[in-house]
CSV table of C-alpha atoms in Angstrom, one decimal:
chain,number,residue,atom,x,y,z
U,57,UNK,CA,-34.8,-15.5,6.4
U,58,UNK,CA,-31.4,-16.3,4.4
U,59,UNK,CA,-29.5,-13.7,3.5
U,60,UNK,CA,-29.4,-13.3,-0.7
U,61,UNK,CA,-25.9,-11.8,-1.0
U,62,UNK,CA,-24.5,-11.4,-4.7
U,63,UNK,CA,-21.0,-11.6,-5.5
U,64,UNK,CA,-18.7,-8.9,-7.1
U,65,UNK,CA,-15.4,-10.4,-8.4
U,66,UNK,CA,-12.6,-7.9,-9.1
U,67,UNK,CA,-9.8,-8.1,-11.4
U,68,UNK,CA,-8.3,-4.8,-12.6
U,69,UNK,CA,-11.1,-3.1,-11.4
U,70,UNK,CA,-13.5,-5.1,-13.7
U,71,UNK,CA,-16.4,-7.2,-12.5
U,72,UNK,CA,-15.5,-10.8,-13.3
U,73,UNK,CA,-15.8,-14.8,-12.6
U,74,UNK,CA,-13.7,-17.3,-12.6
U,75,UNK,CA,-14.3,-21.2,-12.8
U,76,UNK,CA,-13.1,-23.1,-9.9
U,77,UNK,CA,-10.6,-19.8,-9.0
U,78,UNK,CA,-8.5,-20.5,-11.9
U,79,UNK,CA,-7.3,-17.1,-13.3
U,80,UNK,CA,-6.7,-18.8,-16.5
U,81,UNK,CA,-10.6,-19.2,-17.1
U,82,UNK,CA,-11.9,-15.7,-16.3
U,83,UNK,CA,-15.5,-14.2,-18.0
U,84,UNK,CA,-15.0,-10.4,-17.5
U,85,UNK,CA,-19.1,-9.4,-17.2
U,86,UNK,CA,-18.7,-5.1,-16.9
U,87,UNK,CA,-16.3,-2.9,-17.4
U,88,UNK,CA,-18.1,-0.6,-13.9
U,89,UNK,CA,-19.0,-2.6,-10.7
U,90,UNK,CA,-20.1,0.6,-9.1
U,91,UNK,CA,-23.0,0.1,-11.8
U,92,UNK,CA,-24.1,-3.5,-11.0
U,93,UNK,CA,-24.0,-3.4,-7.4
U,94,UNK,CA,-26.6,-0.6,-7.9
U,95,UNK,CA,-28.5,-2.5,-9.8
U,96,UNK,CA,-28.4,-5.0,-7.0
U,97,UNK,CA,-29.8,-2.5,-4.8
U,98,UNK,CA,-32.6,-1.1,-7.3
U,99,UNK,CA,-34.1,-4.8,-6.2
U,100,UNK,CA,-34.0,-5.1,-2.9
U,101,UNK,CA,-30.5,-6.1,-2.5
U,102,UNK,CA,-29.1,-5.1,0.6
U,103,UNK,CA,-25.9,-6.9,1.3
U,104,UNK,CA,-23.0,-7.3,-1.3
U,105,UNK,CA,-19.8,-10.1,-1.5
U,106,UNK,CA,-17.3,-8.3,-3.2
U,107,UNK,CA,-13.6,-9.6,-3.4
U,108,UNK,CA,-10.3,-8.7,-4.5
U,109,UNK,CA,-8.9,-11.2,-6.9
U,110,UNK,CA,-5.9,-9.3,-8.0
U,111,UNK,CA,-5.3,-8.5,-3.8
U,112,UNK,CA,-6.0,-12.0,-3.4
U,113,UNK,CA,-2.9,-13.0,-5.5
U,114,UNK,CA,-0.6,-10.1,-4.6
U,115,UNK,CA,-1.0,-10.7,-1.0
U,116,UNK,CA,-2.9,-7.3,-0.3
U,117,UNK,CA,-5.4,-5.3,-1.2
U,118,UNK,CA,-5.2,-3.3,-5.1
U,119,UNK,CA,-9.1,-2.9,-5.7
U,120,UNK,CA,-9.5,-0.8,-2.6
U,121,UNK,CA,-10.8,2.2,-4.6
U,122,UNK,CA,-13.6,-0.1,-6.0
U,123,UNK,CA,-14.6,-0.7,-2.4
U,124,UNK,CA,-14.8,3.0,-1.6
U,125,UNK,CA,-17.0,3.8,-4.6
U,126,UNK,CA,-19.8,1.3,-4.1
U,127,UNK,CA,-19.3,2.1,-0.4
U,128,UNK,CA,-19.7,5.9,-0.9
U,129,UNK,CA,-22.8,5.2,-3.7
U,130,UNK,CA,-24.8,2.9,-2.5
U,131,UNK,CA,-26.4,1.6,1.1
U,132,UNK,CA,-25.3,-2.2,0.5
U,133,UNK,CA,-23.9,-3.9,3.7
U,134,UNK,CA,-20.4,-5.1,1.8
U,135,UNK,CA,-17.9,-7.5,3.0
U,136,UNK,CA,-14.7,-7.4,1.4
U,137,UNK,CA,-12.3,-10.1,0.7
U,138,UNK,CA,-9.1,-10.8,-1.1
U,139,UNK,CA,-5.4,-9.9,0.0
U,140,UNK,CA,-6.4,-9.0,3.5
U,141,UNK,CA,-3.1,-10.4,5.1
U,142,UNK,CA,-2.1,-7.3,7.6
U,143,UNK,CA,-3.8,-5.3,10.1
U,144,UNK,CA,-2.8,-2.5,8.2
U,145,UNK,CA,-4.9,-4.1,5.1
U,146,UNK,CA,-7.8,-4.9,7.4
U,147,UNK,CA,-8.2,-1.0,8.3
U,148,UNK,CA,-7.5,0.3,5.1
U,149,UNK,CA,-11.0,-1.8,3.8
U,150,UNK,CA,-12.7,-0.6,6.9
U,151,UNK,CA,-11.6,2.9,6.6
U,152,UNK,CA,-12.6,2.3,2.3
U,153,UNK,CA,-16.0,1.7,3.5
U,154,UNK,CA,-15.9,-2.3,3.9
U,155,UNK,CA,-18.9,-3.2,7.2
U,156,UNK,CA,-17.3,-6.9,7.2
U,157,UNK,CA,-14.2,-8.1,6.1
U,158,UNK,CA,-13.5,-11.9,5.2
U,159,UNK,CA,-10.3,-13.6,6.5
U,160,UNK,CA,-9.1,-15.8,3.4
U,161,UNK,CA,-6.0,-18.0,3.7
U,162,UNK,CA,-4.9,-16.0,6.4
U,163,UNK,CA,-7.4,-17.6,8.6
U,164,UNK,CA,-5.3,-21.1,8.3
U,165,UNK,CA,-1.9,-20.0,8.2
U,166,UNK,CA,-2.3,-17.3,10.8
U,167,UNK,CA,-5.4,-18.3,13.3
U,168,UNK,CA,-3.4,-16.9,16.2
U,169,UNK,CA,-3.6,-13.2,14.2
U,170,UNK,CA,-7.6,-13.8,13.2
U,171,UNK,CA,-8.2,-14.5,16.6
U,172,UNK,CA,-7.0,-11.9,17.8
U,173,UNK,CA,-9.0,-9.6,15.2
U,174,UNK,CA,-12.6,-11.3,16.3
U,175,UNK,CA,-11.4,-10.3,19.8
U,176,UNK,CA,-10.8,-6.6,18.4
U,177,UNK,CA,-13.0,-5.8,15.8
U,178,UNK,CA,-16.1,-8.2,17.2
U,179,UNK,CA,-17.3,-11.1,15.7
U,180,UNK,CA,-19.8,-9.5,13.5
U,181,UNK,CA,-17.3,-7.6,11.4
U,182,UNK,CA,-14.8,-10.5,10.8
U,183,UNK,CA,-16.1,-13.8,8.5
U,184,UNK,CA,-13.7,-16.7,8.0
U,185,UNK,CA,-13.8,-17.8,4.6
U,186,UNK,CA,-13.5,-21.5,4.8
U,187,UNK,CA,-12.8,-22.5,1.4
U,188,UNK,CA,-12.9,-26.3,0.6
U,189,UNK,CA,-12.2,-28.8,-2.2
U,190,UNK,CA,-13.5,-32.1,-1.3
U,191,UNK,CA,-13.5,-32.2,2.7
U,192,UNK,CA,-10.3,-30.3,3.2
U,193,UNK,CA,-9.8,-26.7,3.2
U,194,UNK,CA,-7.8,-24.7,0.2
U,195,UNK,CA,-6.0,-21.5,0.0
U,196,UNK,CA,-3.8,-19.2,-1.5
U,197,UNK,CA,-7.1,-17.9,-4.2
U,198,UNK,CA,-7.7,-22.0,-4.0
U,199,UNK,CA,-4.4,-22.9,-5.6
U,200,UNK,CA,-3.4,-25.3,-2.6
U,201,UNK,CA,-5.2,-27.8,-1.1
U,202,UNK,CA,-4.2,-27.6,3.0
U,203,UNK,CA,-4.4,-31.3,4.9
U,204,UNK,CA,-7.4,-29.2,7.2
U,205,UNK,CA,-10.5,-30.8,7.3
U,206,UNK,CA,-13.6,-28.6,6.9
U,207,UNK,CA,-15.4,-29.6,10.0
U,208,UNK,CA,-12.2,-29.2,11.9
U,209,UNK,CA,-11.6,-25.4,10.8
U,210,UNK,CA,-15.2,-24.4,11.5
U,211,UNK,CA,-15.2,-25.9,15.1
U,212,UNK,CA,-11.6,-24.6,16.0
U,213,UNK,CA,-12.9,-21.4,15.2
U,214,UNK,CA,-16.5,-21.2,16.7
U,215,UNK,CA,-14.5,-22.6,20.0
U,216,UNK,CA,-12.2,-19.4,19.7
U,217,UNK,CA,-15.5,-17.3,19.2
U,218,UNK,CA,-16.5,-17.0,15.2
U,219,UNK,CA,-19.8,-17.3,14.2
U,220,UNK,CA,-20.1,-16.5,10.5
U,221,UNK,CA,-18.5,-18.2,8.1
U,222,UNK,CA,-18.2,-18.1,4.0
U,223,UNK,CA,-18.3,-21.5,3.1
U,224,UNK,CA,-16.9,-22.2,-0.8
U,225,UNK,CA,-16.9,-25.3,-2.4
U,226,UNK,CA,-14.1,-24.5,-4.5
U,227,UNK,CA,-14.8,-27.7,-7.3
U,228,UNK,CA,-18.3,-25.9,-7.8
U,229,UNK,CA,-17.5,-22.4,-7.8
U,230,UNK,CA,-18.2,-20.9,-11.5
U,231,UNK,CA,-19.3,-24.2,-12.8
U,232,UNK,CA,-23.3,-23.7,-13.1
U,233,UNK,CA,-23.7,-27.1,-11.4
U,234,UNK,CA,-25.4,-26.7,-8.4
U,235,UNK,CA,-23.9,-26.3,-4.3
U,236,UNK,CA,-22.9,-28.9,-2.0
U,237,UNK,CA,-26.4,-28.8,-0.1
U,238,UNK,CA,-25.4,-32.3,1.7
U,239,UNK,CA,-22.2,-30.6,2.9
U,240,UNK,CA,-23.9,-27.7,4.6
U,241,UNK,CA,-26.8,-30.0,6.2
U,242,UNK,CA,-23.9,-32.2,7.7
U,243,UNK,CA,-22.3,-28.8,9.0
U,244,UNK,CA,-25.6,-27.5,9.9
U,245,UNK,CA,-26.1,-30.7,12.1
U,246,UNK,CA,-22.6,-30.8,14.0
U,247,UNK,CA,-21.7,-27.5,13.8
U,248,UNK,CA,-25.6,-25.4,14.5
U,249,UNK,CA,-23.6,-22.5,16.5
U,250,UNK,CA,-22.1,-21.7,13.4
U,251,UNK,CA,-23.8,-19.4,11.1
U,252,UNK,CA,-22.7,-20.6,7.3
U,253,UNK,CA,-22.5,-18.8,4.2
U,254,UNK,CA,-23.5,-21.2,1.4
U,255,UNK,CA,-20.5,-20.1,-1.7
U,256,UNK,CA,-20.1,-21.8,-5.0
U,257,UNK,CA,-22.1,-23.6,-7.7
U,258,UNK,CA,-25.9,-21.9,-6.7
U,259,UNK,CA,-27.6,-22.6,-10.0
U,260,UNK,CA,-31.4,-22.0,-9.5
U,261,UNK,CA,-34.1,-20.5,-7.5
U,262,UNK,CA,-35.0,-24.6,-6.5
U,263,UNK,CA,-30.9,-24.3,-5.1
U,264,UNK,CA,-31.8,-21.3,-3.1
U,265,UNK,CA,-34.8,-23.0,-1.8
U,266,UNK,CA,-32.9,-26.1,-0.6
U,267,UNK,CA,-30.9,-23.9,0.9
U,268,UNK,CA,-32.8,-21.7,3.0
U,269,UNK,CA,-34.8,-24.9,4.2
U,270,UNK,CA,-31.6,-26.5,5.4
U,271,UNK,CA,-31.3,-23.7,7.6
U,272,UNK,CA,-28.2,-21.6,6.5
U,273,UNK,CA,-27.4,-18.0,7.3
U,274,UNK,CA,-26.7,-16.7,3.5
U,275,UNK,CA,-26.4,-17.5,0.2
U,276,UNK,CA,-23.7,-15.8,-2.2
U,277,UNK,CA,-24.8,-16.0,-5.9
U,278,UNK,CA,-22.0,-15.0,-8.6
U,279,UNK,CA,-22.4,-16.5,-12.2
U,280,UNK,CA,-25.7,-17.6,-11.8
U,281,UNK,CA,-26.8,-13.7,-11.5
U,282,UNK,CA,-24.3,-12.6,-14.8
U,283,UNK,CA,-25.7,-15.9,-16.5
U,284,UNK,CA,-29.2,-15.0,-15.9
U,285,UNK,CA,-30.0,-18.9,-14.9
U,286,UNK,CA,-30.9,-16.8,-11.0
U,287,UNK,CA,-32.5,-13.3,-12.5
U,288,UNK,CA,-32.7,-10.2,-9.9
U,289,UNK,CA,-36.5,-10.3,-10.3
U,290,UNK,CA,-36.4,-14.0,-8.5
U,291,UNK,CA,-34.0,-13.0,-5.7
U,292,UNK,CA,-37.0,-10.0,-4.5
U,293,UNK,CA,-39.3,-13.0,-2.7
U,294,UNK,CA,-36.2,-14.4,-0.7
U,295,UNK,CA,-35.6,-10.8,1.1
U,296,UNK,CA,-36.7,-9.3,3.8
């Protein structure tokens, strides 16, 4: 089955979205996240995407107490994101209750140190977030496009031992418009030793279904959820 995973969004400790990453177009949904990710849970939810937008543009982690709230109130499996440029940043979101961490822009400007962190902490704890515009990967909360191809950044790192990976198209993230389904069957194809995480533009159940039937490890669902165009009630037949 596909892993349903929906998506907290932080920004001074508010529950938000942004279109495309652009801080300048921001939709604050709730004023408590510890209150929606139970929500998620009171349907079956069991894992949760939540990332640090304010740690994402400082460089390190600020919503860190967030983390340890829904960590110490709920049972969700949570991967946390945003900021996470140190191995003193990484422990503090394990020690805050984090069970996976994602590896942002640090993964392209500093493979050599995720490496070594998928050698230490295990594969299963560590995700690279392989953000992309187009066929090329961004960073830096998607402000820069880098000249790494997609394809390229996956393999390189499921050579080097990653298997899960957070796949964003960064043009569709926010917008309502549907993912890049072709994107992920061509990945799928080339690159089936690595286990992707479908990001950015899921729309509808008919999305998720595509989806799952392409074969991908997880789907993260953000504005669609706050939107109500994907309602909680739908996500309960895609879980386990």
């Amino acid at each position: 089955m596909m892993e349903i995973i929906p998506a907290i969004d932080l920004i001074g400790g508010q529950c938000v979205r942004l279109t495309e990453g652009d801080f300048a177009q921001q939709t604050t949904y709730d004023s408590n996240p510890l209150e929606v990710a139970k929500r998620f849970e009171a349907h079956g939810i069991k894992r949760l995407h939540l990332v640090d937008l304010d740690g994402a543009r400082a460089r390190k982690p600020v919503n860190l107490a967030v983390l340890e709230k829904i960590a110490a109130n709920t049972s969700l499996t949570i991967d946390f994101g945003g900021g996470l440029q140190s191995e003193e940043a990484l422990k503090q979101a394990f020690e805050a209750g984090a069970s996976q961490i994602t590896a942002g822009s640090i993964a392209v400007r500093e493979p050599e140190t995720v490496k070594n962190w998928l050698q230490q902490y295990g594969a299963d704890k560590i995700i690279v977030g392989a953000d992309f515009k187009g066929a090329n990967i961004a960073i830096s909360a998607w402000t820069e496009e880098s000249d790494y191809a997609l394809q390229d950044f996956i393999s390189d790192y499921v050579q080097t031992g990653a298997k899960l990976f957070i796949c964003t198209d960064v043009s569709k993230d926010g917008k309502l418009q549907g993912p890049s389904t072709e994107t992920y069957r061509q990945l799928r194809q080339t690159l089936p030793a690595a286990a992707l995480i479908a990001s950015g533009g899921v729309t509808t159940v008919k999305d998720l279904e595509e989806l799952q039937e392409i074969g991908v490890h997880g789907a993260i669902i953000g504005k669609a959820i706050y939107e109500g165009t994907i309602t909680l009630k739908d996500l309960e037949r895609f879980l386990c």
